[in-house]
Short mmCIF file of C-alpha atoms in Angstrom, two decimals:
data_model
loop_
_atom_site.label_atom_id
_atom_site.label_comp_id
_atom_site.label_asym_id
_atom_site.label_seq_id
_atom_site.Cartn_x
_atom_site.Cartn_y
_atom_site.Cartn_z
CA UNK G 15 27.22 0.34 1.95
CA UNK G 16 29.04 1.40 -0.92
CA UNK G 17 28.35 2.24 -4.62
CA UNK G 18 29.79 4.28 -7.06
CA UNK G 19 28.96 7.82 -8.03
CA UNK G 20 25.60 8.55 -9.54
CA UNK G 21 25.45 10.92 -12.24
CA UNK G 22 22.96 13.01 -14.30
CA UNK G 23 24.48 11.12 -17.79
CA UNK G 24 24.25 7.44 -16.31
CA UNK G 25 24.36 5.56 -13.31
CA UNK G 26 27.63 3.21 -13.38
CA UNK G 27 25.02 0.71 -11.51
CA UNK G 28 24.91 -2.89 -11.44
CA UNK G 29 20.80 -4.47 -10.88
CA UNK G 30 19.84 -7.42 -11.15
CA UNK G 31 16.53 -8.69 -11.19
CA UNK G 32 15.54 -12.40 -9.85
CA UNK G 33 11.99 -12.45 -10.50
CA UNK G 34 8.95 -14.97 -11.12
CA UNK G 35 7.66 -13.67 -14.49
CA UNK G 36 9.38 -13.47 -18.14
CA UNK G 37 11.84 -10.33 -18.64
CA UNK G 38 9.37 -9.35 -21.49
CA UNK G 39 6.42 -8.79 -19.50
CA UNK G 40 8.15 -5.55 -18.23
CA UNK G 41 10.52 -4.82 -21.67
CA UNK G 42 8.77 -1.29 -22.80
CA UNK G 43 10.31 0.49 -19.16
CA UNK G 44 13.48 -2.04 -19.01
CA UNK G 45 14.09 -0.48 -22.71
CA UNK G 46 13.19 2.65 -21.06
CA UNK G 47 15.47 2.34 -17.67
CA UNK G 48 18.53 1.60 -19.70
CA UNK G 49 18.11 4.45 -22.65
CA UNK G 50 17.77 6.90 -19.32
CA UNK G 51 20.83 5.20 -17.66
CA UNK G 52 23.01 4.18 -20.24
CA UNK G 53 25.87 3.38 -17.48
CA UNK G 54 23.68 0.72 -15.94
CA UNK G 55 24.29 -2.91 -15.92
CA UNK G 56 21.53 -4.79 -16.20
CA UNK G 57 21.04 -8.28 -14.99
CA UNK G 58 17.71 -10.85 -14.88
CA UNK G 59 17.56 -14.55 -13.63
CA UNK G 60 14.27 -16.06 -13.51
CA UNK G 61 12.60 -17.62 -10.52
CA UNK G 62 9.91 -20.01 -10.91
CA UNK G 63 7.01 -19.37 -8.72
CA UNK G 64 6.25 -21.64 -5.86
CA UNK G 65 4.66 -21.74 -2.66
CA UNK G 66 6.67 -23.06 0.16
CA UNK G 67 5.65 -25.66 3.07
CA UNK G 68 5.42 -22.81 5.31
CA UNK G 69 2.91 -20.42 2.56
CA UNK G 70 5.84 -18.12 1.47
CA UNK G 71 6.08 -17.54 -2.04
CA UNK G 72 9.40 -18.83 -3.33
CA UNK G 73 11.96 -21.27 -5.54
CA UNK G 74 14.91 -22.16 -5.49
CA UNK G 75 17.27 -20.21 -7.52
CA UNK G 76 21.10 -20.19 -8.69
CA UNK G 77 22.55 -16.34 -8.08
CA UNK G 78 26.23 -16.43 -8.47
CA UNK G 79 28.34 -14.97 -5.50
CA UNK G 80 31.00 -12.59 -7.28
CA UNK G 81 27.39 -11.08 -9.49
CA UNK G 82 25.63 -10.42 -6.06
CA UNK G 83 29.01 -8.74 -4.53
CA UNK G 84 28.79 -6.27 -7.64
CA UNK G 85 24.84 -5.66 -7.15
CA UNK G 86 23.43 -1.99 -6.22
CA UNK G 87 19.87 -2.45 -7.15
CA UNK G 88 17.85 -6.05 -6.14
CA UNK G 89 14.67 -6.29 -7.68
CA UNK G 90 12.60 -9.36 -5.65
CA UNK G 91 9.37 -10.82 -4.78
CA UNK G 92 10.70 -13.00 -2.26
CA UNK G 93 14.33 -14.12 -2.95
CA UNK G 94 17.29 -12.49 -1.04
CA UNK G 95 21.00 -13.14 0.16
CA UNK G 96 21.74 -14.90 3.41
CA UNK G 97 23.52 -11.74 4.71
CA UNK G 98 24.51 -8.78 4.36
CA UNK G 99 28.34 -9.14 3.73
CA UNK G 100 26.81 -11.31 0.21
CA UNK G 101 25.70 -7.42 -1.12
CA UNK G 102 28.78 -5.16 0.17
CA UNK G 103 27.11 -2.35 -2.39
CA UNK G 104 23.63 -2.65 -2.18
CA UNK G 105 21.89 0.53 -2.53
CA UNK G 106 18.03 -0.32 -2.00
CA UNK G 107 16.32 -3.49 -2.43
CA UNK G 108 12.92 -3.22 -4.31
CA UNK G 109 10.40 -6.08 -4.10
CA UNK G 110 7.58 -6.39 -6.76
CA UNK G 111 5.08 -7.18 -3.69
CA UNK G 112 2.74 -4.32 -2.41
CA UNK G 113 3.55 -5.84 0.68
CA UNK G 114 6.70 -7.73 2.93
CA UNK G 115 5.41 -9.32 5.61
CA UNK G 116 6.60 -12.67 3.78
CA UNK G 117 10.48 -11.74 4.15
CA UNK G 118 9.74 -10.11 7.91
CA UNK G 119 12.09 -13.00 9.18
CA UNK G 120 14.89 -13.18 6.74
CA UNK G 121 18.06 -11.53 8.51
CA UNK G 122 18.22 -9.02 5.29
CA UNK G 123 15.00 -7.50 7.28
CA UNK G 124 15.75 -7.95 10.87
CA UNK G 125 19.20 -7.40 11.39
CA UNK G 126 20.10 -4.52 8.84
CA UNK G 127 19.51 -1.35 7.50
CA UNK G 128 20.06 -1.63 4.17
CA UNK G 129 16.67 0.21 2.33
CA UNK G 130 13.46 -2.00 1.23
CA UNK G 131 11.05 -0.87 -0.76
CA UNK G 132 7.64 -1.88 -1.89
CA UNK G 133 5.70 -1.99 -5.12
CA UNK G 134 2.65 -0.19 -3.25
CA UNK G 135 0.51 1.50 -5.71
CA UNK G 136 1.16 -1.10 -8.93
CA UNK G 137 -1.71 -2.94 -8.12
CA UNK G 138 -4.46 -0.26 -7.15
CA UNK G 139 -5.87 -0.64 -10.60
CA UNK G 140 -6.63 -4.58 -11.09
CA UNK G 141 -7.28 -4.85 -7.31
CA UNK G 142 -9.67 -2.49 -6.79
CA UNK G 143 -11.62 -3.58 -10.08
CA UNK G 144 -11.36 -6.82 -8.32
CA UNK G 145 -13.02 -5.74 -5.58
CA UNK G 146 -15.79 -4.31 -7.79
CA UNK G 147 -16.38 -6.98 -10.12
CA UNK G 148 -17.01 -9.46 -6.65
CA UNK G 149 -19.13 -7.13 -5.37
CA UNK G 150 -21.29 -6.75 -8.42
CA UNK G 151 -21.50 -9.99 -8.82
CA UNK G 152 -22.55 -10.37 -5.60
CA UNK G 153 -24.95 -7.68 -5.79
CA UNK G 154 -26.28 -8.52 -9.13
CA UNK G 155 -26.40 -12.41 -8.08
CA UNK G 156 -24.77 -13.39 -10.91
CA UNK G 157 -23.73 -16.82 -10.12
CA UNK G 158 -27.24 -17.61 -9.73
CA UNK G 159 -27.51 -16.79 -12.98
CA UNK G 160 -24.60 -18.07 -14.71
CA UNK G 161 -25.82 -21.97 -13.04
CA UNK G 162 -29.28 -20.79 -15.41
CA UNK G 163 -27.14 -20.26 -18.24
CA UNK G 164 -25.37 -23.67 -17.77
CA UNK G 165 -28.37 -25.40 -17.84
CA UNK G 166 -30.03 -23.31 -20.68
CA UNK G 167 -32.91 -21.67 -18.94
CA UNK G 168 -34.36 -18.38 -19.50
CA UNK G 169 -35.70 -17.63 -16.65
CA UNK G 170 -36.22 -15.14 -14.11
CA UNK G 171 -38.50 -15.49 -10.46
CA UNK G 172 -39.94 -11.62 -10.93
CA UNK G 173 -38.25 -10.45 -7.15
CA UNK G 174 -36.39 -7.00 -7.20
CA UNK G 175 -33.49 -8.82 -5.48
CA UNK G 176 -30.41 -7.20 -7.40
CA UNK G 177 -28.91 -4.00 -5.85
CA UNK G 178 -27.44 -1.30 -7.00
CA UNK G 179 -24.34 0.89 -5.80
CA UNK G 180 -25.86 4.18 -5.59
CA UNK G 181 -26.25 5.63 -1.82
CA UNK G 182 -24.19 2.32 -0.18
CA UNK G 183 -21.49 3.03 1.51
CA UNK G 184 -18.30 1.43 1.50
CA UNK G 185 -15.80 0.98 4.44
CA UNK G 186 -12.22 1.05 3.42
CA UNK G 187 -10.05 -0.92 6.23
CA UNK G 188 -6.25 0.51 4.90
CA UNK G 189 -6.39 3.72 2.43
CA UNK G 190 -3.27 3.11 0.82
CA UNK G 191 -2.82 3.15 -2.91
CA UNK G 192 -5.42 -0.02 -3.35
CA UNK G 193 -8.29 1.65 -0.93
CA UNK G 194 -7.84 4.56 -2.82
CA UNK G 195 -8.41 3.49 -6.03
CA UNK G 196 -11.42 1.45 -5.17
CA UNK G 197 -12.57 4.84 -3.46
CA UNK G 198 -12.46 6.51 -7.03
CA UNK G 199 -14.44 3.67 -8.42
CA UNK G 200 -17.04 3.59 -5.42
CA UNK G 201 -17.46 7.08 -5.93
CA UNK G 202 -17.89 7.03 -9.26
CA UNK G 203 -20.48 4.44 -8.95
CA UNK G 204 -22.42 7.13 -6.52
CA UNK G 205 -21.23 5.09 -2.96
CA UNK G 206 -20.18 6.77 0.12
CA UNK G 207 -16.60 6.26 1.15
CA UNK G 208 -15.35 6.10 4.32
CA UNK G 209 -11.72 5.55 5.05
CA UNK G 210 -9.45 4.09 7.78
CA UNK G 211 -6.29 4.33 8.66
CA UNK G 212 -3.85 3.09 11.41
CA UNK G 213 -3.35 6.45 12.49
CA UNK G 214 -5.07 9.78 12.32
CA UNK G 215 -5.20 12.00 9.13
CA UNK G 216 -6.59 15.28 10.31
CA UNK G 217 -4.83 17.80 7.90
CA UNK G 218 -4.74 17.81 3.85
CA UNK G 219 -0.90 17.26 3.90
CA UNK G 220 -1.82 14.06 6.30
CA UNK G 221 -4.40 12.81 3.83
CA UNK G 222 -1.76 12.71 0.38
CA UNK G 223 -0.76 9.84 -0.80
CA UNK G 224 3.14 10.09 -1.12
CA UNK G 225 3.95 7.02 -2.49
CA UNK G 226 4.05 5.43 -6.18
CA UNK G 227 0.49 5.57 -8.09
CA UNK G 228 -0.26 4.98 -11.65
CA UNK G 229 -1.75 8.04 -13.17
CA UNK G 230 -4.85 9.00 -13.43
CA UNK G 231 -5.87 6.75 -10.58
CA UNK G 232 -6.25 7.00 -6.82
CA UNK G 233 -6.68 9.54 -4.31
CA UNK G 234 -4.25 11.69 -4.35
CA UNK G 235 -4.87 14.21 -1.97
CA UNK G 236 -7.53 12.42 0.16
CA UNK G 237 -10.68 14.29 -1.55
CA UNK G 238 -13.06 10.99 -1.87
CA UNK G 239 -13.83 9.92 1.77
CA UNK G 240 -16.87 11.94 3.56
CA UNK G 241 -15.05 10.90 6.76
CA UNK G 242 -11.84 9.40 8.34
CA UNK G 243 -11.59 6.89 11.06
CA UNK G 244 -8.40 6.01 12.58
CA UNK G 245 -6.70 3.37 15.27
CA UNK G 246 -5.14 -0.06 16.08
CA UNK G 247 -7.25 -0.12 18.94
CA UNK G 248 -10.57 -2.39 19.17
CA UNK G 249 -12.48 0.53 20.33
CA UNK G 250 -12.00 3.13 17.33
CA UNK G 251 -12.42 -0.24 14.87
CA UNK G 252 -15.07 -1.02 16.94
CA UNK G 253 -16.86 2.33 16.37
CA UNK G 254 -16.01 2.23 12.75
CA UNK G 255 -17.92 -1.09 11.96
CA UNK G 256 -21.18 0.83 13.86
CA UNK G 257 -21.30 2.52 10.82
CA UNK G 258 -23.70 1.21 8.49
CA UNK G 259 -21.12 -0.49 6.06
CA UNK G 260 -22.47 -2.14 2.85
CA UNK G 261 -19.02 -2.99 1.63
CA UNK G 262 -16.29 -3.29 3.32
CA UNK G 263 -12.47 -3.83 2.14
CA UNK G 264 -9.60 -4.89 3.38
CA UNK G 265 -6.47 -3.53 2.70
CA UNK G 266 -4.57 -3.12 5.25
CA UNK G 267 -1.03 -4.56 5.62
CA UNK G 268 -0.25 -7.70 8.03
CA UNK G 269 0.98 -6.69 10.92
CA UNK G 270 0.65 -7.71 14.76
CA UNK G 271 -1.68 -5.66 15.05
CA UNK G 272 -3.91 -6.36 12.29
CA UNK G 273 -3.48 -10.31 12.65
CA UNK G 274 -7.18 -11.18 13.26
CA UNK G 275 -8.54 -7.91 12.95
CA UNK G 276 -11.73 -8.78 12.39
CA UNK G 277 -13.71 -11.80 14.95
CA UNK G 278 -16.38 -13.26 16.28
CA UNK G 279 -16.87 -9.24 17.72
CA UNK G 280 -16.47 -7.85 14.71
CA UNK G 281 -18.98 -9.65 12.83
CA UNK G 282 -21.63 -9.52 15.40
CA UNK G 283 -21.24 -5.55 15.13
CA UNK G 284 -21.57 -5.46 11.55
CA UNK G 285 -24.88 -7.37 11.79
CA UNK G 286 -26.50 -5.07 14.50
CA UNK G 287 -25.35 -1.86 12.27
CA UNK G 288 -26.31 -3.69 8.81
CA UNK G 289 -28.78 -6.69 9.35
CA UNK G 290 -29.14 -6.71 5.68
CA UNK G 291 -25.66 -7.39 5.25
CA UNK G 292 -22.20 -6.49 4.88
CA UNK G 293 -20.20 -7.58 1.58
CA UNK G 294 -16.53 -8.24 2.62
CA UNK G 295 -13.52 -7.95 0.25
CA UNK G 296 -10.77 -9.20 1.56
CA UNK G 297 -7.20 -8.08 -0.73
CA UNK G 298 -4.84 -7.48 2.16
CA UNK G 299 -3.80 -10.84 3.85
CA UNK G 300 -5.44 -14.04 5.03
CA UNK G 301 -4.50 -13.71 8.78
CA UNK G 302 -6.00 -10.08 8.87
CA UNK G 303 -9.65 -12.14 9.51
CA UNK G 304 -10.05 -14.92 12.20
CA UNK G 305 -11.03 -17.45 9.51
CA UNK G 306 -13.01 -19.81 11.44
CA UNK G 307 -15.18 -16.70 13.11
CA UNK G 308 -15.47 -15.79 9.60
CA UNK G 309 -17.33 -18.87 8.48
CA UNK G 310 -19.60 -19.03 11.32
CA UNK G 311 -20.50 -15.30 10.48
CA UNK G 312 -21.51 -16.71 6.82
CA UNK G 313 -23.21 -19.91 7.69
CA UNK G 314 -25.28 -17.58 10.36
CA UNK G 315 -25.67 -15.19 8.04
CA UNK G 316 -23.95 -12.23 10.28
CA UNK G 317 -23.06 -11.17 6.76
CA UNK G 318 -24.13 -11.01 3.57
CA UNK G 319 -21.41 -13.00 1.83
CA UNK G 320 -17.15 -12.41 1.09
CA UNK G 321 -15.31 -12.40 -1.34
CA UNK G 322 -11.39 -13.62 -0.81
CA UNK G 323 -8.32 -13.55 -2.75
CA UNK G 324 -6.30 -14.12 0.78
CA UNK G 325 -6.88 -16.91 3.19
CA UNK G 326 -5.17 -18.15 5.96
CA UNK G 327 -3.16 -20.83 5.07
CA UNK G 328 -2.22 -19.82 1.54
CA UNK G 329 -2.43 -22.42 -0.64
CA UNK G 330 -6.31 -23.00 1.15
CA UNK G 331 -6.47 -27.12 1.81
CA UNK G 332 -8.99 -28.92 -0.60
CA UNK G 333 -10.61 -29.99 2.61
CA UNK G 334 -10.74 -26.59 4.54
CA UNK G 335 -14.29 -25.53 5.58
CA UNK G 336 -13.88 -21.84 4.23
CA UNK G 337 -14.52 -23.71 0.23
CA UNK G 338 -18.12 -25.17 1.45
CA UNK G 339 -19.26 -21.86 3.06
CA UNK G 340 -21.96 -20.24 1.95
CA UNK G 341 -21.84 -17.06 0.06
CA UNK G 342 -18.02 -17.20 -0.42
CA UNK G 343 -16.00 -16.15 -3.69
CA UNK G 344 -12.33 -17.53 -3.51
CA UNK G 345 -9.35 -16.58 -5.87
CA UNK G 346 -6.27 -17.61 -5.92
CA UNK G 347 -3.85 -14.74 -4.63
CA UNK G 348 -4.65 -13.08 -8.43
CA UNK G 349 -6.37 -10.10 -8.07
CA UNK G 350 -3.21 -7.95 -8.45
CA UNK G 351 -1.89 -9.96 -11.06
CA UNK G 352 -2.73 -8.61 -14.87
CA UNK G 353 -0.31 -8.23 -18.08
CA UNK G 354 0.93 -4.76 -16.79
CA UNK G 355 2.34 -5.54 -13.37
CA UNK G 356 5.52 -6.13 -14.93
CA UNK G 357 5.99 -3.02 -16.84
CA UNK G 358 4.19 -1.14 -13.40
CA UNK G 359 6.84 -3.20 -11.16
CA UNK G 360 10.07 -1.12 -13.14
CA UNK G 361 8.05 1.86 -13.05
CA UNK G 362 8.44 1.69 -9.67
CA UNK G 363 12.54 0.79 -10.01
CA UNK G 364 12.82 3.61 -12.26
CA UNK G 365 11.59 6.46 -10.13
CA UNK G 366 13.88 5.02 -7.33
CA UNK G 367 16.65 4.67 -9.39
CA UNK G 368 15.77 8.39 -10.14
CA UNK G 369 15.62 9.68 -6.79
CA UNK G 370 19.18 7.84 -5.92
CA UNK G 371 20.61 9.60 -8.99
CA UNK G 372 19.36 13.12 -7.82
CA UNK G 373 19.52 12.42 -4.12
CA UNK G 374 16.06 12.19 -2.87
CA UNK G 375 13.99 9.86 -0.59
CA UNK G 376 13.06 6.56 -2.19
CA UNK G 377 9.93 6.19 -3.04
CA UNK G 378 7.62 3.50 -1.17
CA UNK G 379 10.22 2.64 1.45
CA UNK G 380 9.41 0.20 4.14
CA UNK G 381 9.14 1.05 7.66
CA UNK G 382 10.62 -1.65 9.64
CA UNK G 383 9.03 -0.36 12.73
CA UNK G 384 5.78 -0.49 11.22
CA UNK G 385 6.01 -3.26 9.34
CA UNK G 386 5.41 -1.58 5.95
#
């Protein structure tokens, strides 16, 4: 791949942009990307958002072949060139997703090397307050309320059946940038954290979290959990979901592995280690939960309730079953979605375009292997 010369003055780079939201929702760091590389060329075409027959996002889009030739730097959520030989000096691709598993088929993915990277850590903030709000409102049963309010009636049946957060614990399936923020908040609240991860984090340098995070949130250096819990394998999930969990998350990227992660199994476990109730918060992908076992485990009360911004398909059918279960919260795909994801997104393409100019590791690269 080639590319000119990066220097400390400028970079002499060409980036375009072909994303689904205005160029001014991000226009305090694009002001700030090009006063720190004056050299750069900066380039934006806007793609509408749609979702595809198939659940991907996309929309169809006009890039121009001898712009895409000159391109370094691809900013994306899901559009990219048919091949390789259309970007002859592509540097990095950086999508605006936390995730990729939506592009884990294009050719640019399968069949070359050229660097992806991720906007993990942009949307710890507004998802894990997500995560919160549904479980307070769940907690706090709040819609029950808000139907009283409707109707214009003060009243209130005496039971103590609100619960607070202090002494729960909460499971975190995935501490990445979004687990960890949700940790701070948990902990805050006075809730036990216990964290996952797909493999095993015995030593402080294990537990950091390398990758992009907005400051003053997260976990930096692993300090919130009282314990870690690691493995792809049923058993060590298996033993994890024995634990007592109150609340647990989901945040853990799409993978074959974690396609149906949690069953029929799953939710019978939870039951005989909570029978009061698990909450589940679901912010990773639809297919990480077998959806049908899920709404058996709510109509037979296996758990307390769930609350979804995934499902599986994406967009949900009016007539799926999930939107008549009981105790269910659906949203959209939103929770990750607030008026500074933009500006957070070219964060994110600053520090890389950093780290090319001084020679370092990109930040939030994807394992292909790994499949994130």
């Amino acid at each position: 791949m080639g590319g000119g010369e990066i220097t400390k003055r400028g970079s002499g780079l060409v980036l375009l942009a072909v994303i689904p939201f205005p160029e001014d929702a991000a226009k305090d760091t694009i002001a700030e990307i090009k006063e720190e590389f004056p050299d750069l060329e900066y380039n934006y075409i806007f793609q509408k958002f749609e979702i595809k027959k198939n659940g991907l996002p996309g929309g169809d889009v006009d890039v121009p072949a001898d712009l895409l030739k000159r391109v370094n730097v691809l900013v994306t959520l899901s559009w990219l060139p048919a091949k390789e030989s259309a970007v002859p000096n592509i540097k990095f691709i950086q999508f605006i997703s936390a995730g990729t598993n939506h592009v884990a088929k294009h050719p640019i993915y399968t069949d070359t090397k050229i660097p992806l990277c991720s906007a993990n850590g942009v949307h710890g903030p507004q998802i894990a307050e997500w995560v919160v709000m549904m479980d307070l409102i769940h907690n706090h049963n709040y819609i029950d309320l808000y139907k009283k309010q409707e109707k214009k009636e003060w009243k209130h049946n005496g039971e103590l059946s609100s619960k607070d957060n202090v002494g729960r614990t909460v499971g975190i399936l995935g501490y990445g940038s979004i687990g960890r923020q949700v940790a701070r908040v948990a902990k805050a609240m006075g809730m036990n954290v216990l964290a996952y991860t797909a493999s095993p984090r015995k030593t402080p340098e294990s537990k950091r979290d390398d990758g992009f995070i907005v400051p003053g949130t997260g976990d930096a250096e692993g300090e919130f959990p009282s314990a870690w819990y690691s493995g792809l394998d049923k058993e060590s999930l298996h033993a994890f979901l024995k634990l007592k969990i109150d609340l647990l998350v989901l945040a853990v990227p799409l993978t074959k592995q974690t396609t149906h992660f949690l069953s029929s199994a799953e939710f019978a476990l939870l039951h005989a280690s909570n029978p009061s109730g698990t909450y589940i918060a679901n912010i990773a992908r639809g297919a990480v939960i077998d959806q049908p076992a899920l709404i058996a485990a709510l109509k037979s009360n296996q758990i307390s309730g769930a609350a979804l911004d995934v499902t599986d398909p994406e967009p949900l059918p009016a007539d799926d079953p999930l939107w008549d279960a009981p105790n269910v919260l659906i949203t959209p795909h939103v929770s990750g979605v607030t008026q500074t994801t933009g500006e957070r997104c070219f964060q994110v393409v600053r520090e890389n375009l950093r780290r090319v100019r001084d020679g370092r590791g990109l930040v939030n690269q994807v394992d292909r292997e790994r499949g994130y």
